[in-house]
């Protein structure tokens, strides 16, 4: 197995955990919690998911950056969103900063103040993180066709 295939396999497993976990949260756990006005359903899921989800995100960042350098070794072009692989990498980095920003906002502001009555702000947060995780997958597939 080549290094590239090993990195890509790890990247796909990490994607399955991160995006799959958020889709289950957004489509199954959150609607039930909103109907029951029971924030503990979301908190319990997050507690079970985080020990696997956060290492998966770290795997995405490490394998993603190493894979990215195999497609374009000019980070300046990533930042400029130069057409092709560089733009796809740049968009991945934008999605990563959005994910980190949302995670910090949840950890520092939403979760500490979470009550059964204050589920709606967390619901919006979960929706945005889930959409961002799906966008990561869609942008990832563009590498097969030359990037963006
Ligand atoms: C949670 C975060 C992420 C998810 C869910 C994700 C998901 C994916 C998926 C599904 C693919 C498609 C693989 C294929 O075509 O078989 C992919 C490819 C790729 N991703 Fe990510 N990704 C994430 C983060 C990142 C980050 C942070 C970077 C780095 C800037 C990155 C760089 C790449 C590259 C370079 C490829 C092309 C790999 C190849 O086809 O050889 N990804 N990603």
PDB file of C-alpha atoms and ligand atoms in Angstrom:
ATOM      1  CA  UNK A   1       0.000   0.000   0.000  1.00  0.00           C
ATOM      2  CA  UNK A   2       1.459   3.381  -1.007  1.00  0.00           C
ATOM      3  CA  UNK A   3       1.738   6.273   1.470  1.00  0.00           C
ATOM      4  CA  UNK A   4      -0.878   8.160  -0.525  1.00  0.00           C
ATOM      5  CA  UNK A   5      -3.393   5.294  -0.279  1.00  0.00           C
ATOM      6  CA  UNK A   6      -2.718   4.925   3.457  1.00  0.00           C
ATOM      7  CA  UNK A   7      -3.270   8.679   3.981  1.00  0.00           C
ATOM      8  CA  UNK A   8      -6.395   8.647   1.805  1.00  0.00           C
ATOM      9  CA  UNK A   9      -7.781   5.601   3.673  1.00  0.00           C
ATOM     10  CA  UNK A  10      -7.241   7.332   7.038  1.00  0.00           C
ATOM     11  CA  UNK A  11      -8.808  10.512   5.598  1.00  0.00           C
ATOM     12  CA  UNK A  12     -11.886   8.611   4.417  1.00  0.00           C
ATOM     13  CA  UNK A  13     -12.301   6.816   7.782  1.00  0.00           C
ATOM     14  CA  UNK A  14     -11.976  10.171   9.589  1.00  0.00           C
ATOM     15  CA  UNK A  15     -14.551  11.675   7.226  1.00  0.00           C
ATOM     16  CA  UNK A  16     -16.965   8.793   7.912  1.00  0.00           C
ATOM     17  CA  UNK A  17     -16.666   9.394  11.678  1.00  0.00           C
ATOM     18  CA  UNK A  18     -16.861  13.231  11.613  1.00  0.00           C
ATOM     19  CA  UNK A  19     -19.511  13.747   8.929  1.00  0.00           C
ATOM     20  CA  UNK A  20     -21.412  10.561   9.755  1.00  0.00           C
ATOM     21  CA  UNK A  21     -21.520  11.404  13.469  1.00  0.00           C
ATOM     22  CA  UNK A  22     -22.815  14.920  12.802  1.00  0.00           C
ATOM     23  CA  UNK A  23     -25.491  13.661  10.393  1.00  0.00           C
ATOM     24  CA  UNK A  24     -26.796  11.231  13.063  1.00  0.00           C
ATOM     25  CA  UNK A  25     -26.783  14.089  15.618  1.00  0.00           C
ATOM     26  CA  UNK A  26     -28.544  16.553  13.296  1.00  0.00           C
ATOM     27  CA  UNK A  27     -31.084  14.148  11.734  1.00  0.00           C
ATOM     28  CA  UNK A  28     -31.900  11.793  14.613  1.00  0.00           C
ATOM     29  CA  UNK A  29     -30.826  13.065  18.050  1.00  0.00           C
ATOM     30  CA  UNK A  30     -31.538  16.805  17.674  1.00  0.00           C
ATOM     31  CA  UNK A  31     -35.151  16.517  16.335  1.00  0.00           C
ATOM     32  CA  UNK A  32     -35.981  14.160  19.232  1.00  0.00           C
ATOM     33  CA  UNK A  33     -34.397  16.568  21.771  1.00  0.00           C
ATOM     34  CA  UNK A  34     -36.292  19.542  20.321  1.00  0.00           C
ATOM     35  CA  UNK A  35     -39.634  17.689  20.402  1.00  0.00           C
ATOM     36  CA  UNK A  36     -39.047  16.512  23.993  1.00  0.00           C
ATOM     37  CA  UNK A  37     -37.453  19.840  25.034  1.00  0.00           C
ATOM     38  CA  UNK A  38     -34.710  17.702  26.575  1.00  0.00           C
ATOM     39  CA  UNK A  39     -31.180  19.091  26.114  1.00  0.00           C
ATOM     40  CA  UNK A  40     -29.646  16.067  27.889  1.00  0.00           C
ATOM     41  CA  UNK A  41     -30.269  13.943  24.762  1.00  0.00           C
ATOM     42  CA  UNK A  42     -27.821  16.157  22.815  1.00  0.00           C
ATOM     43  CA  UNK A  43     -25.359  16.423  25.717  1.00  0.00           C
ATOM     44  CA  UNK A  44     -25.299  12.621  26.141  1.00  0.00           C
ATOM     45  CA  UNK A  45     -24.671  12.112  22.409  1.00  0.00           C
ATOM     46  CA  UNK A  46     -21.892  14.731  22.385  1.00  0.00           C
ATOM     47  CA  UNK A  47     -20.275  13.057  25.423  1.00  0.00           C
ATOM     48  CA  UNK A  48     -20.272   9.682  23.610  1.00  0.00           C
ATOM     49  CA  UNK A  49     -19.162  11.160  20.246  1.00  0.00           C
ATOM     50  CA  UNK A  50     -16.407  13.621  21.287  1.00  0.00           C
ATOM     51  CA  UNK A  51     -13.722  11.077  22.348  1.00  0.00           C
ATOM     52  CA  UNK A  52     -13.925   9.603  18.811  1.00  0.00           C
ATOM     53  CA  UNK A  53     -14.955  12.741  16.891  1.00  0.00           C
ATOM     54  CA  UNK A  54     -12.158  15.063  17.996  1.00  0.00           C
ATOM     55  CA  UNK A  55      -9.335  12.579  17.205  1.00  0.00           C
ATOM     56  CA  UNK A  56     -11.071  12.000  13.817  1.00  0.00           C
ATOM     57  CA  UNK A  57     -10.965  15.756  13.143  1.00  0.00           C
ATOM     58  CA  UNK A  58      -7.274  15.796  14.055  1.00  0.00           C
ATOM     59  CA  UNK A  59      -6.673  12.919  11.612  1.00  0.00           C
ATOM     60  CA  UNK A  60      -8.498  14.972   8.934  1.00  0.00           C
ATOM     61  CA  UNK A  61      -6.279  17.994   9.506  1.00  0.00           C
ATOM     62  CA  UNK A  62      -2.987  16.024   9.524  1.00  0.00           C
ATOM     63  CA  UNK A  63      -3.778  13.666   6.614  1.00  0.00           C
ATOM     64  CA  UNK A  64      -5.495  16.504   4.730  1.00  0.00           C
ATOM     65  CA  UNK A  65      -2.480  18.818   4.920  1.00  0.00           C
ATOM     66  CA  UNK A  66      -0.046  16.054   3.912  1.00  0.00           C
ATOM     67  CA  UNK A  67      -2.324  15.060   1.009  1.00  0.00           C
ATOM     68  CA  UNK A  68      -2.717  18.727   0.066  1.00  0.00           C
ATOM     69  CA  UNK A  69       1.065  19.135  -0.204  1.00  0.00           C
ATOM     70  CA  UNK A  70       1.088  16.229  -2.687  1.00  0.00           C
ATOM     71  CA  UNK A  71      -1.324  18.176  -4.931  1.00  0.00           C
ATOM     72  CA  UNK A  72       0.130  21.686  -4.510  1.00  0.00           C
ATOM     73  CA  UNK A  73       3.286  22.558  -2.594  1.00  0.00           C
ATOM     74  CA  UNK A  74       2.609  26.328  -2.747  1.00  0.00           C
ATOM     75  CA  UNK A  75       0.559  27.392   0.342  1.00  0.00           C
ATOM     76  CA  UNK A  76       0.517  30.968  -0.966  1.00  0.00           C
ATOM     77  CA  UNK A  77      -1.651  29.740  -3.845  1.00  0.00           C
ATOM     78  CA  UNK A  78      -4.002  28.045  -1.322  1.00  0.00           C
ATOM     79  CA  UNK A  79      -4.552  31.400   0.366  1.00  0.00           C
ATOM     80  CA  UNK A  80      -5.055  33.125  -3.009  1.00  0.00           C
ATOM     81  CA  UNK A  81      -7.598  30.399  -3.922  1.00  0.00           C
ATOM     82  CA  UNK A  82      -5.771  29.929  -7.248  1.00  0.00           C
ATOM     83  CA  UNK A  83      -7.881  27.797  -9.662  1.00  0.00           C
ATOM     84  CA  UNK A  84      -7.595  24.006  -9.468  1.00  0.00           C
ATOM     85  CA  UNK A  85      -6.238  21.991  -6.503  1.00  0.00           C
ATOM     86  CA  UNK A  86      -5.050  25.137  -4.677  1.00  0.00           C
ATOM     87  CA  UNK A  87      -8.587  26.570  -4.558  1.00  0.00           C
ATOM     88  CA  UNK A  88      -9.987  23.254  -3.284  1.00  0.00           C
ATOM     89  CA  UNK A  89      -7.329  23.206  -0.538  1.00  0.00           C
ATOM     90  CA  UNK A  90      -8.033  26.865   0.309  1.00  0.00           C
ATOM     91  CA  UNK A  91     -11.761  26.148   0.617  1.00  0.00           C
ATOM     92  CA  UNK A  92     -10.970  23.152   2.853  1.00  0.00           C
ATOM     93  CA  UNK A  93      -8.974  25.479   5.127  1.00  0.00           C
ATOM     94  CA  UNK A  94     -11.868  27.983   5.217  1.00  0.00           C
ATOM     95  CA  UNK A  95     -14.218  25.128   6.213  1.00  0.00           C
ATOM     96  CA  UNK A  96     -11.711  24.097   8.887  1.00  0.00           C
ATOM     97  CA  UNK A  97     -11.592  27.630  10.395  1.00  0.00           C
ATOM     98  CA  UNK A  98     -15.423  27.745  10.371  1.00  0.00           C
ATOM     99  CA  UNK A  99     -15.509  24.350  12.172  1.00  0.00           C
ATOM    100  CA  UNK A 100     -12.964  25.473  14.792  1.00  0.00           C
ATOM    101  CA  UNK A 101     -14.795  28.796  15.291  1.00  0.00           C
ATOM    102  CA  UNK A 102     -18.137  27.025  15.785  1.00  0.00           C
ATOM    103  CA  UNK A 103     -16.559  24.484  18.159  1.00  0.00           C
ATOM    104  CA  UNK A 104     -15.068  27.252  20.325  1.00  0.00           C
ATOM    105  CA  UNK A 105     -18.362  29.163  20.330  1.00  0.00           C
ATOM    106  CA  UNK A 106     -20.224  26.058  21.476  1.00  0.00           C
ATOM    107  CA  UNK A 107     -17.641  25.150  24.132  1.00  0.00           C
ATOM    108  CA  UNK A 108     -17.280  28.684  25.541  1.00  0.00           C
ATOM    109  CA  UNK A 109     -20.782  30.138  25.120  1.00  0.00           C
ATOM    110  CA  UNK A 110     -23.545  27.671  24.189  1.00  0.00           C
ATOM    111  CA  UNK A 111     -22.814  24.555  26.273  1.00  0.00           C
ATOM    112  CA  UNK A 112     -22.086  26.371  29.596  1.00  0.00           C
ATOM    113  CA  UNK A 113     -25.497  28.151  29.322  1.00  0.00           C
ATOM    114  CA  UNK A 114     -27.441  25.228  27.871  1.00  0.00           C
ATOM    115  CA  UNK A 115     -30.912  24.543  29.369  1.00  0.00           C
ATOM    116  CA  UNK A 116     -33.939  22.684  27.974  1.00  0.00           C
ATOM    117  CA  UNK A 117     -35.369  26.098  27.051  1.00  0.00           C
ATOM    118  CA  UNK A 118     -32.172  27.275  25.290  1.00  0.00           C
ATOM    119  CA  UNK A 119     -31.888  24.377  22.770  1.00  0.00           C
ATOM    120  CA  UNK A 120     -32.598  26.477  19.648  1.00  0.00           C
ATOM    121  CA  UNK A 121     -29.215  28.311  19.516  1.00  0.00           C
ATOM    122  CA  UNK A 122     -27.471  24.923  19.861  1.00  0.00           C
ATOM    123  CA  UNK A 123     -29.709  23.518  17.123  1.00  0.00           C
ATOM    124  CA  UNK A 124     -28.524  26.235  14.722  1.00  0.00           C
ATOM    125  CA  UNK A 125     -24.938  25.473  15.735  1.00  0.00           C
ATOM    126  CA  UNK A 126     -25.390  21.743  15.047  1.00  0.00           C
ATOM    127  CA  UNK A 127     -26.968  22.543  11.675  1.00  0.00           C
ATOM    128  CA  UNK A 128     -24.018  24.757  10.650  1.00  0.00           C
ATOM    129  CA  UNK A 129     -21.346  22.251  11.767  1.00  0.00           C
ATOM    130  CA  UNK A 130     -23.161  19.439   9.951  1.00  0.00           C
ATOM    131  CA  UNK A 131     -23.492  21.480   6.716  1.00  0.00           C
ATOM    132  CA  UNK A 132     -19.780  22.351   6.968  1.00  0.00           C
ATOM    133  CA  UNK A 133     -18.880  18.668   7.428  1.00  0.00           C
ATOM    134  CA  UNK A 134     -20.898  17.741   4.310  1.00  0.00           C
ATOM    135  CA  UNK A 135     -19.192  20.555   2.368  1.00  0.00           C
ATOM    136  CA  UNK A 136     -15.807  19.059   3.367  1.00  0.00           C
ATOM    137  CA  UNK A 137     -16.829  15.801   1.659  1.00  0.00           C
ATOM    138  CA  UNK A 138     -18.122  17.505  -1.501  1.00  0.00           C
ATOM    139  CA  UNK A 139     -14.968  19.658  -1.858  1.00  0.00           C
ATOM    140  CA  UNK A 140     -12.846  16.552  -1.170  1.00  0.00           C
ATOM    141  CA  UNK A 141     -14.318  14.742  -4.164  1.00  0.00           C
ATOM    142  CA  UNK A 142     -13.315  17.613  -6.469  1.00  0.00           C
ATOM    143  CA  UNK A 143      -9.679  16.519  -6.229  1.00  0.00           C
ATOM    144  CA  UNK A 144     -10.651  13.641  -8.530  1.00  0.00           C
ATOM    145  CA  UNK A 145     -11.517  16.134 -11.267  1.00  0.00           C
ATOM    146  CA  UNK A 146      -8.740  18.705 -10.913  1.00  0.00           C
ATOM    147  CA  UNK A 147     -10.063  20.688  -7.924  1.00  0.00           C
ATOM    148  CA  UNK A 148     -12.249  23.841  -8.021  1.00  0.00           C
TER     149      UNK A 148
HETATM  150  C1  LIG B   1     -13.738  17.031   8.816  1.00  0.00           C
HETATM  151  C2  LIG B   1     -12.950  17.427   7.878  1.00  0.00           C
HETATM  152  C3  LIG B   1     -12.795  16.758   6.516  1.00  0.00           C
HETATM  153  C4  LIG B   1     -13.600  15.849   5.861  1.00  0.00           C
HETATM  154  C5  LIG B   1     -14.918  15.259   6.324  1.00  0.00           C
HETATM  155  C6  LIG B   1     -12.948  15.551   4.577  1.00  0.00           C
HETATM  156  C7  LIG B   1     -13.452  14.654   3.632  1.00  0.00           C
HETATM  157  C8  LIG B   1     -12.820  14.324   2.447  1.00  0.00           C
HETATM  158  C9  LIG B   1     -13.320  13.366   1.469  1.00  0.00           C
HETATM  159  C10 LIG B   1     -14.598  12.542   1.609  1.00  0.00           C
HETATM  160  C11 LIG B   1     -12.432  13.325   0.439  1.00  0.00           C
HETATM  161  C12 LIG B   1     -12.595  12.552  -0.891  1.00  0.00           C
HETATM  162  C13 LIG B   1     -11.717  11.401  -1.019  1.00  0.00           C
HETATM  163  C14 LIG B   1     -11.959  10.679  -2.343  1.00  0.00           C
HETATM  164  O1  LIG B   1     -12.159  11.312  -3.369  1.00  0.00           O
HETATM  165  O2  LIG B   1     -11.929   9.467  -2.304  1.00  0.00           O
HETATM  166  C15 LIG B   1     -11.355  14.231   0.776  1.00  0.00           C
HETATM  167  C16 LIG B   1     -10.244  14.432  -0.020  1.00  0.00           C
HETATM  168  C17 LIG B   1      -9.261  15.328   0.295  1.00  0.00           C
HETATM  169  N1  LIG B   1      -9.188  16.168   1.391  1.00  0.00           N
HETATM  170 FE1  LIG B   1     -10.466  16.209   2.947  1.00  0.00          FE
HETATM  171  N2  LIG B   1     -11.782  16.277   4.475  1.00  0.00           N
HETATM  172  C18 LIG B   1     -11.657  17.028   5.634  1.00  0.00           C
HETATM  173  C19 LIG B   1     -10.658  17.904   5.954  1.00  0.00           C
HETATM  174  C20 LIG B   1      -9.604  18.210   5.121  1.00  0.00           C
HETATM  175  C21 LIG B   1      -8.584  19.200   5.427  1.00  0.00           C
HETATM  176  C22 LIG B   1      -8.513  20.070   6.684  1.00  0.00           C
HETATM  177  C23 LIG B   1      -7.723  19.208   4.350  1.00  0.00           C
HETATM  178  C24 LIG B   1      -6.471  20.050   4.183  1.00  0.00           C
HETATM  179  C25 LIG B   1      -6.415  21.223   3.749  1.00  0.00           C
HETATM  180  C26 LIG B   1      -8.199  18.203   3.393  1.00  0.00           C
HETATM  181  C27 LIG B   1      -7.588  17.886   2.185  1.00  0.00           C
HETATM  182  C28 LIG B   1      -8.021  16.908   1.304  1.00  0.00           C
HETATM  183  C29 LIG B   1      -7.300  16.511   0.084  1.00  0.00           C
HETATM  184  C30 LIG B   1      -5.967  17.072  -0.401  1.00  0.00           C
HETATM  185  C31 LIG B   1      -8.071  15.519  -0.536  1.00  0.00           C
HETATM  186  C32 LIG B   1      -7.745  14.750  -1.837  1.00  0.00           C
HETATM  187  C33 LIG B   1      -7.223  13.388  -1.488  1.00  0.00           C
HETATM  188  C34 LIG B   1      -7.079  12.509  -2.728  1.00  0.00           C
HETATM  189  O3  LIG B   1      -8.057  12.293  -3.407  1.00  0.00           O
HETATM  190  O4  LIG B   1      -5.995  12.056  -2.980  1.00  0.00           O
HETATM  191  N3  LIG B   1      -9.349  17.622   3.895  1.00  0.00           N
HETATM  192  N4  LIG B   1     -11.630  14.851   1.979  1.00  0.00           N
END
